[in-house]
Short mmCIF file of C-alpha atoms in Angstrom, two decimals:
data_model
loop_
_atom_site.label_atom_id
_atom_site.label_comp_id
_atom_site.label_asym_id
_atom_site.label_seq_id
_atom_site.Cartn_x
_atom_site.Cartn_y
_atom_site.Cartn_z
CA UNK Q 164 5.62 -21.49 30.15
CA UNK Q 165 2.23 -23.12 29.83
CA UNK Q 166 0.82 -24.30 26.55
CA UNK Q 167 -2.02 -21.81 26.82
CA UNK Q 168 0.36 -18.88 27.24
CA UNK Q 169 2.50 -20.01 24.30
CA UNK Q 170 -0.55 -20.57 22.09
CA UNK Q 171 -1.96 -17.13 22.93
CA UNK Q 172 1.33 -15.38 22.18
CA UNK Q 173 1.77 -17.32 18.96
CA UNK Q 174 -1.79 -16.43 17.94
CA UNK Q 175 -1.13 -12.74 18.65
CA UNK Q 176 2.12 -12.81 16.65
CA UNK Q 177 0.50 -14.58 13.69
CA UNK Q 178 -2.50 -12.22 13.74
CA UNK Q 179 -0.27 -9.12 13.73
CA UNK Q 180 1.99 -10.52 10.99
CA UNK Q 181 -0.92 -11.51 8.75
CA UNK Q 182 -2.72 -8.21 9.39
CA UNK Q 183 0.37 -6.16 8.52
CA UNK Q 184 0.94 -8.22 5.38
CA UNK Q 185 -2.71 -7.86 4.31
CA UNK Q 186 -2.76 -4.09 4.94
CA UNK Q 187 0.54 -3.65 3.09
CA UNK Q 188 -0.85 -5.54 0.12
CA UNK Q 189 -4.05 -3.45 0.17
CA UNK Q 190 -2.07 -0.18 0.28
CA UNK Q 191 0.27 -1.22 -2.54
CA UNK Q 192 -2.53 -2.49 -4.77
CA UNK Q 193 -4.65 0.59 -4.07
CA UNK Q 194 -1.78 2.92 -4.99
CA UNK Q 195 -1.13 0.98 -8.15
CA UNK Q 196 -4.82 1.08 -9.05
CA UNK Q 197 -4.93 4.83 -8.34
CA UNK Q 198 -1.95 5.37 -10.65
CA UNK Q 199 -3.56 3.33 -13.42
CA UNK Q 200 -6.89 5.10 -12.96
CA UNK Q 201 -5.20 8.50 -13.15
CA UNK Q 202 -3.42 7.45 -16.33
CA UNK Q 203 -6.72 6.21 -17.79
CA UNK Q 204 -8.50 9.47 -16.94
CA UNK Q 205 -5.66 11.54 -18.40
CA UNK Q 206 -5.69 9.44 -21.56
CA UNK Q 207 -9.47 9.80 -21.92
CA UNK Q 208 -9.31 13.56 -21.34
CA UNK Q 209 -6.51 13.82 -23.89
CA UNK Q 210 -8.72 11.97 -26.39
CA UNK Q 211 -11.73 14.22 -25.69
CA UNK Q 212 -9.68 17.41 -26.03
CA UNK Q 213 -7.95 16.12 -29.16
CA UNK Q 214 -11.32 15.50 -30.84
CA UNK Q 215 -12.53 18.97 -29.86
CA UNK Q 216 -9.25 20.50 -31.08
CA UNK Q 217 -9.50 18.71 -34.44
CA UNK Q 218 -13.11 19.84 -35.00
CA UNK Q 219 -12.38 23.44 -34.09
CA UNK Q 220 -9.19 23.67 -36.13
CA UNK Q 221 -10.98 22.36 -39.22
CA UNK Q 222 -13.32 25.34 -39.01
CA UNK Q 223 -10.47 27.74 -38.20
CA UNK Q 224 -8.67 26.60 -41.34
CA UNK Q 225 -11.71 27.68 -43.37
CA UNK Q 226 -10.87 31.26 -42.41
CA UNK Q 227 -13.44 31.74 -39.64
CA UNK Q 228 -12.55 33.62 -36.50
CA UNK Q 229 -12.63 31.61 -33.27
CA UNK Q 230 -15.45 33.66 -31.75
CA UNK Q 231 -17.54 33.22 -34.92
CA UNK Q 232 -17.34 29.43 -35.13
CA UNK Q 233 -20.76 27.74 -35.34
CA UNK Q 234 -22.02 24.77 -33.29
CA UNK Q 235 -19.28 25.14 -30.68
CA UNK Q 236 -21.73 24.81 -27.77
CA UNK Q 237 -22.96 21.43 -29.04
CA UNK Q 238 -19.37 20.26 -29.50
CA UNK Q 239 -18.48 21.23 -25.93
CA UNK Q 240 -21.63 19.58 -24.56
CA UNK Q 241 -20.71 16.30 -26.24
CA UNK Q 242 -17.17 16.59 -24.92
CA UNK Q 243 -18.44 17.12 -21.37
CA UNK Q 244 -20.69 14.05 -21.61
CA UNK Q 245 -17.77 11.85 -22.70
CA UNK Q 246 -16.42 11.42 -19.15
CA UNK Q 247 -18.27 11.45 -15.80
CA UNK Q 248 -17.13 14.11 -13.35
CA UNK Q 249 -16.26 16.82 -15.87
CA UNK Q 250 -17.26 20.19 -14.47
CA UNK Q 251 -16.93 22.27 -17.60
CA UNK Q 252 -15.36 22.45 -21.05
CA UNK Q 253 -14.50 25.87 -22.42
CA UNK Q 254 -12.89 27.52 -25.45
CA UNK Q 255 -10.56 30.45 -24.78
CA UNK Q 256 -9.18 32.98 -27.19
CA UNK Q 257 -5.47 33.69 -27.49
CA UNK Q 258 -5.69 36.27 -24.68
CA UNK Q 259 -7.13 33.68 -22.28
CA UNK Q 260 -10.74 34.95 -22.25
CA UNK Q 261 -13.52 32.34 -22.27
CA UNK Q 262 -15.54 32.55 -25.49
CA UNK Q 263 -17.65 29.38 -25.13
CA UNK Q 264 -18.27 27.15 -22.14
CA UNK Q 265 -20.66 24.48 -20.93
CA UNK Q 266 -20.89 26.63 -17.80
CA UNK Q 267 -22.41 29.94 -18.93
CA UNK Q 268 -21.01 31.75 -15.87
CA UNK Q 269 -17.48 31.33 -17.18
CA UNK Q 270 -18.10 33.13 -20.50
CA UNK Q 271 -16.19 36.41 -20.60
CA UNK Q 272 -13.92 35.49 -17.69
CA UNK Q 273 -10.18 34.96 -17.75
CA UNK Q 274 -9.45 31.88 -15.61
CA UNK Q 275 -6.17 31.93 -13.68
CA UNK Q 276 -4.06 29.42 -15.58
CA UNK Q 277 -0.39 29.21 -14.74
CA UNK Q 278 0.49 27.25 -17.90
CA UNK Q 279 2.01 28.69 -21.07
CA UNK Q 280 -1.54 28.77 -22.46
CA UNK Q 281 -1.68 32.37 -21.31
CA UNK Q 282 1.46 33.20 -23.26
CA UNK Q 283 0.20 34.38 -26.61
CA UNK Q 284 2.23 33.08 -29.52
CA UNK Q 285 3.95 30.31 -27.57
CA UNK Q 286 4.47 27.15 -29.61
CA UNK Q 287 4.01 25.07 -26.44
CA UNK Q 288 0.35 26.07 -26.30
CA UNK Q 289 -0.63 23.56 -28.98
CA UNK Q 290 0.37 20.61 -26.77
CA UNK Q 291 -1.70 18.78 -24.18
CA UNK Q 292 -1.09 19.86 -20.58
CA UNK Q 293 -2.64 19.64 -17.12
CA UNK Q 294 -2.18 21.35 -13.77
CA UNK Q 295 -3.74 21.37 -10.33
CA UNK Q 296 -5.66 24.41 -9.12
CA UNK Q 297 -6.75 23.88 -5.54
CA UNK Q 298 -9.66 21.45 -5.54
CA UNK Q 299 -9.68 21.26 -9.35
CA UNK Q 300 -7.62 19.63 -12.06
CA UNK Q 301 -7.41 21.63 -15.29
CA UNK Q 302 -6.54 20.01 -18.62
CA UNK Q 303 -5.91 21.99 -21.77
CA UNK Q 304 -4.85 21.84 -25.38
CA UNK Q 305 -3.97 24.69 -27.69
CA UNK Q 306 -5.64 25.64 -30.96
CA UNK Q 307 -3.56 26.60 -33.97
CA UNK Q 308 -4.38 27.84 -37.44
CA UNK Q 309 -3.04 26.43 -40.68
CA UNK Q 310 -0.33 29.11 -40.49
CA UNK Q 311 0.88 27.68 -37.12
CA UNK Q 312 -0.31 30.74 -35.25
CA UNK Q 313 -2.01 30.45 -31.87
CA UNK Q 314 -5.77 30.87 -32.04
CA UNK Q 315 -6.72 29.95 -28.47
CA UNK Q 316 -7.15 26.85 -26.36
CA UNK Q 317 -9.68 24.36 -25.03
CA UNK Q 318 -9.90 23.81 -21.26
CA UNK Q 319 -11.50 20.98 -19.35
CA UNK Q 320 -12.05 21.14 -15.59
CA UNK Q 321 -12.51 18.21 -13.22
CA UNK Q 322 -12.55 17.99 -9.41
CA UNK Q 323 -9.16 16.92 -8.09
CA UNK Q 324 -10.89 14.15 -6.11
CA UNK Q 325 -13.18 12.99 -8.91
CA UNK Q 326 -11.69 9.50 -8.71
CA UNK Q 327 -11.58 9.44 -4.90
CA UNK Q 328 -14.95 7.73 -4.50
CA UNK Q 329 -14.16 4.86 -6.92
CA UNK Q 330 -10.80 4.43 -5.19
CA UNK Q 331 -12.42 4.33 -1.73
CA UNK Q 332 -14.85 1.69 -3.00
CA UNK Q 333 -11.99 -0.30 -4.51
CA UNK Q 334 -9.91 -0.05 -1.32
CA UNK Q 335 -12.89 -1.13 0.83
CA UNK Q 336 -13.62 -4.10 -1.44
CA UNK Q 337 -9.95 -5.05 -1.42
CA UNK Q 338 -9.72 -4.74 2.37
CA UNK Q 339 -12.77 -6.96 2.89
CA UNK Q 340 -11.33 -9.55 0.52
CA UNK Q 341 -7.96 -9.37 2.30
CA UNK Q 342 -9.62 -9.97 5.67
CA UNK Q 343 -11.59 -12.93 4.33
CA UNK Q 344 -8.37 -14.43 2.98
CA UNK Q 345 -6.23 -13.48 5.99
CA UNK Q 346 -8.47 -15.09 8.63
CA UNK Q 347 -8.13 -18.69 7.39
CA UNK Q 348 -4.44 -18.09 6.60
CA UNK Q 349 -3.84 -16.83 10.14
CA UNK Q 350 -5.63 -19.86 11.58
CA UNK Q 351 -3.60 -22.24 9.43
CA UNK Q 352 -0.36 -20.44 10.33
CA UNK Q 353 -1.23 -20.63 14.03
CA UNK Q 354 -1.97 -24.36 13.85
CA UNK Q 355 1.20 -24.96 11.83
CA UNK Q 356 3.23 -23.01 14.38
CA UNK Q 357 1.82 -25.08 17.23
CA UNK Q 358 2.55 -28.29 15.33
CA UNK Q 359 6.13 -27.28 14.49
CA UNK Q 360 6.84 -26.12 18.05
CA UNK Q 361 5.50 -29.21 19.80
CA UNK Q 362 8.79 -31.19 19.73
CA UNK Q 363 11.10 -28.30 20.79
CA UNK Q 364 8.68 -27.33 23.58
CA UNK Q 365 8.47 -30.92 24.80
CA UNK Q 366 12.26 -31.20 24.65
CA UNK Q 367 12.65 -27.96 26.61
CA UNK Q 368 10.24 -29.20 29.26
CA UNK Q 369 12.12 -32.52 29.53
CA UNK Q 370 15.46 -30.71 29.71
CA UNK Q 371 14.20 -28.39 32.46
CA UNK Q 372 12.83 -31.31 34.44
CA UNK Q 373 16.07 -33.25 33.94
CA UNK Q 374 18.25 -30.37 35.07
CA UNK Q 375 16.05 -29.82 38.12
CA UNK Q 376 16.51 -33.50 39.00
CA UNK Q 377 20.30 -33.41 38.86
CA UNK Q 378 20.49 -32.70 42.55
CA UNK Q 379 18.39 -35.70 43.50
CA UNK Q 380 21.33 -38.05 43.44
CA UNK Q 381 20.96 -39.60 39.99
CA UNK Q 382 24.20 -40.78 38.45
CA UNK Q 383 25.34 -40.52 34.88
CA UNK Q 384 23.04 -43.32 33.86
CA UNK Q 385 20.14 -42.07 35.97
CA UNK Q 386 16.81 -40.92 34.61
CA UNK Q 387 17.51 -37.14 34.83
CA UNK Q 388 20.80 -37.44 33.00
CA UNK Q 389 19.31 -39.67 30.30
CA UNK Q 390 16.36 -37.31 29.84
CA UNK Q 391 18.70 -34.34 29.66
CA UNK Q 392 20.85 -36.06 27.04
CA UNK Q 393 17.80 -36.94 24.90
CA UNK Q 394 16.43 -33.40 25.10
CA UNK Q 395 19.84 -31.95 24.34
CA UNK Q 396 20.18 -34.05 21.21
CA UNK Q 397 16.75 -32.83 20.05
CA UNK Q 398 17.62 -29.17 20.65
CA UNK Q 399 21.27 -29.39 19.63
CA UNK Q 400 22.47 -28.07 23.01
CA UNK Q 401 25.64 -29.11 24.95
CA UNK Q 402 23.58 -30.29 27.91
CA UNK Q 403 25.79 -33.35 28.64
CA UNK Q 404 28.80 -31.22 29.52
CA UNK Q 405 26.62 -28.87 31.54
CA UNK Q 406 25.06 -31.77 33.46
CA UNK Q 407 28.51 -33.27 34.19
CA UNK Q 408 29.76 -29.92 35.47
CA UNK Q 409 26.70 -29.54 37.70
CA UNK Q 410 27.13 -33.09 39.06
CA UNK Q 411 30.80 -32.46 39.87
CA UNK Q 412 29.93 -29.33 41.77
CA UNK Q 413 27.14 -31.10 43.58
CA UNK Q 414 29.57 -33.85 44.58
CA UNK Q 415 31.97 -31.21 45.88
CA UNK Q 416 29.15 -29.59 47.86
CA UNK Q 417 28.08 -32.96 49.27
CA UNK Q 418 31.66 -33.70 50.31
CA UNK Q 419 31.95 -30.29 51.91
CA UNK Q 420 28.70 -30.80 53.81
CA UNK Q 421 29.88 -34.18 55.08
CA UNK Q 422 33.20 -32.70 56.20
CA UNK Q 423 31.41 -29.88 58.02
CA UNK Q 424 29.15 -32.39 59.73
CA UNK Q 425 32.19 -34.49 60.79
CA UNK Q 426 33.93 -31.43 62.23
CA UNK Q 427 30.79 -30.53 64.13
CA UNK Q 428 30.69 -34.02 65.66
CA UNK Q 429 34.35 -33.77 66.71
CA UNK Q 430 33.74 -30.41 68.28
#
């Protein structure tokens, strides 16, 4: 095997190994970042809905009906501006009908929500919850009166892929950085591999040359045998015994050839 062929194969192996390692790191870090980003968004939405819930319940505790609460539109507008990507924030009555919304088209509708928020009188409605609805993610929190009765709920809608663009940008930035780091690492690994393999490759070449020269009539102290022994010691191979066995068989073949030649002369 020529040095060029070995170097090319080593370079291909190192490139594939470094590329796989870099891509694996990018995928793992991107998934971890996506998980943290989702947790951060959920935490922020929980905070926004909790503030809206507290403001609305203060007014409900004054004895006002949910549909008669003042300044709800301004409250929902501020809640929507608290986080980029929010599509709408709405207040629903206990029957699930939209009373107020930052999207006027939703007022009077009954959005299809599979959560217990549609179950009037359920104690679970006062907790924070979220669910996926096709291309949307819906977050909600229930409203309760001072008598622990259900008054309605607050809903917040976001696109399911609202964080996809930041994650794509993060993954692209991470991939570019990984490539910039991987290229010099691959080069260093390739050079280190060539340096580490130089002695075994030289020993293999010497051993091959020595074994090829066993049939040239060199004895145990001849150059081929000495070269084979030195290469074998480097590689940790039992080449001495192999060389002796080959020499014995060559001697037998030489004797047989001489005997055949003698018989031919007698004939």
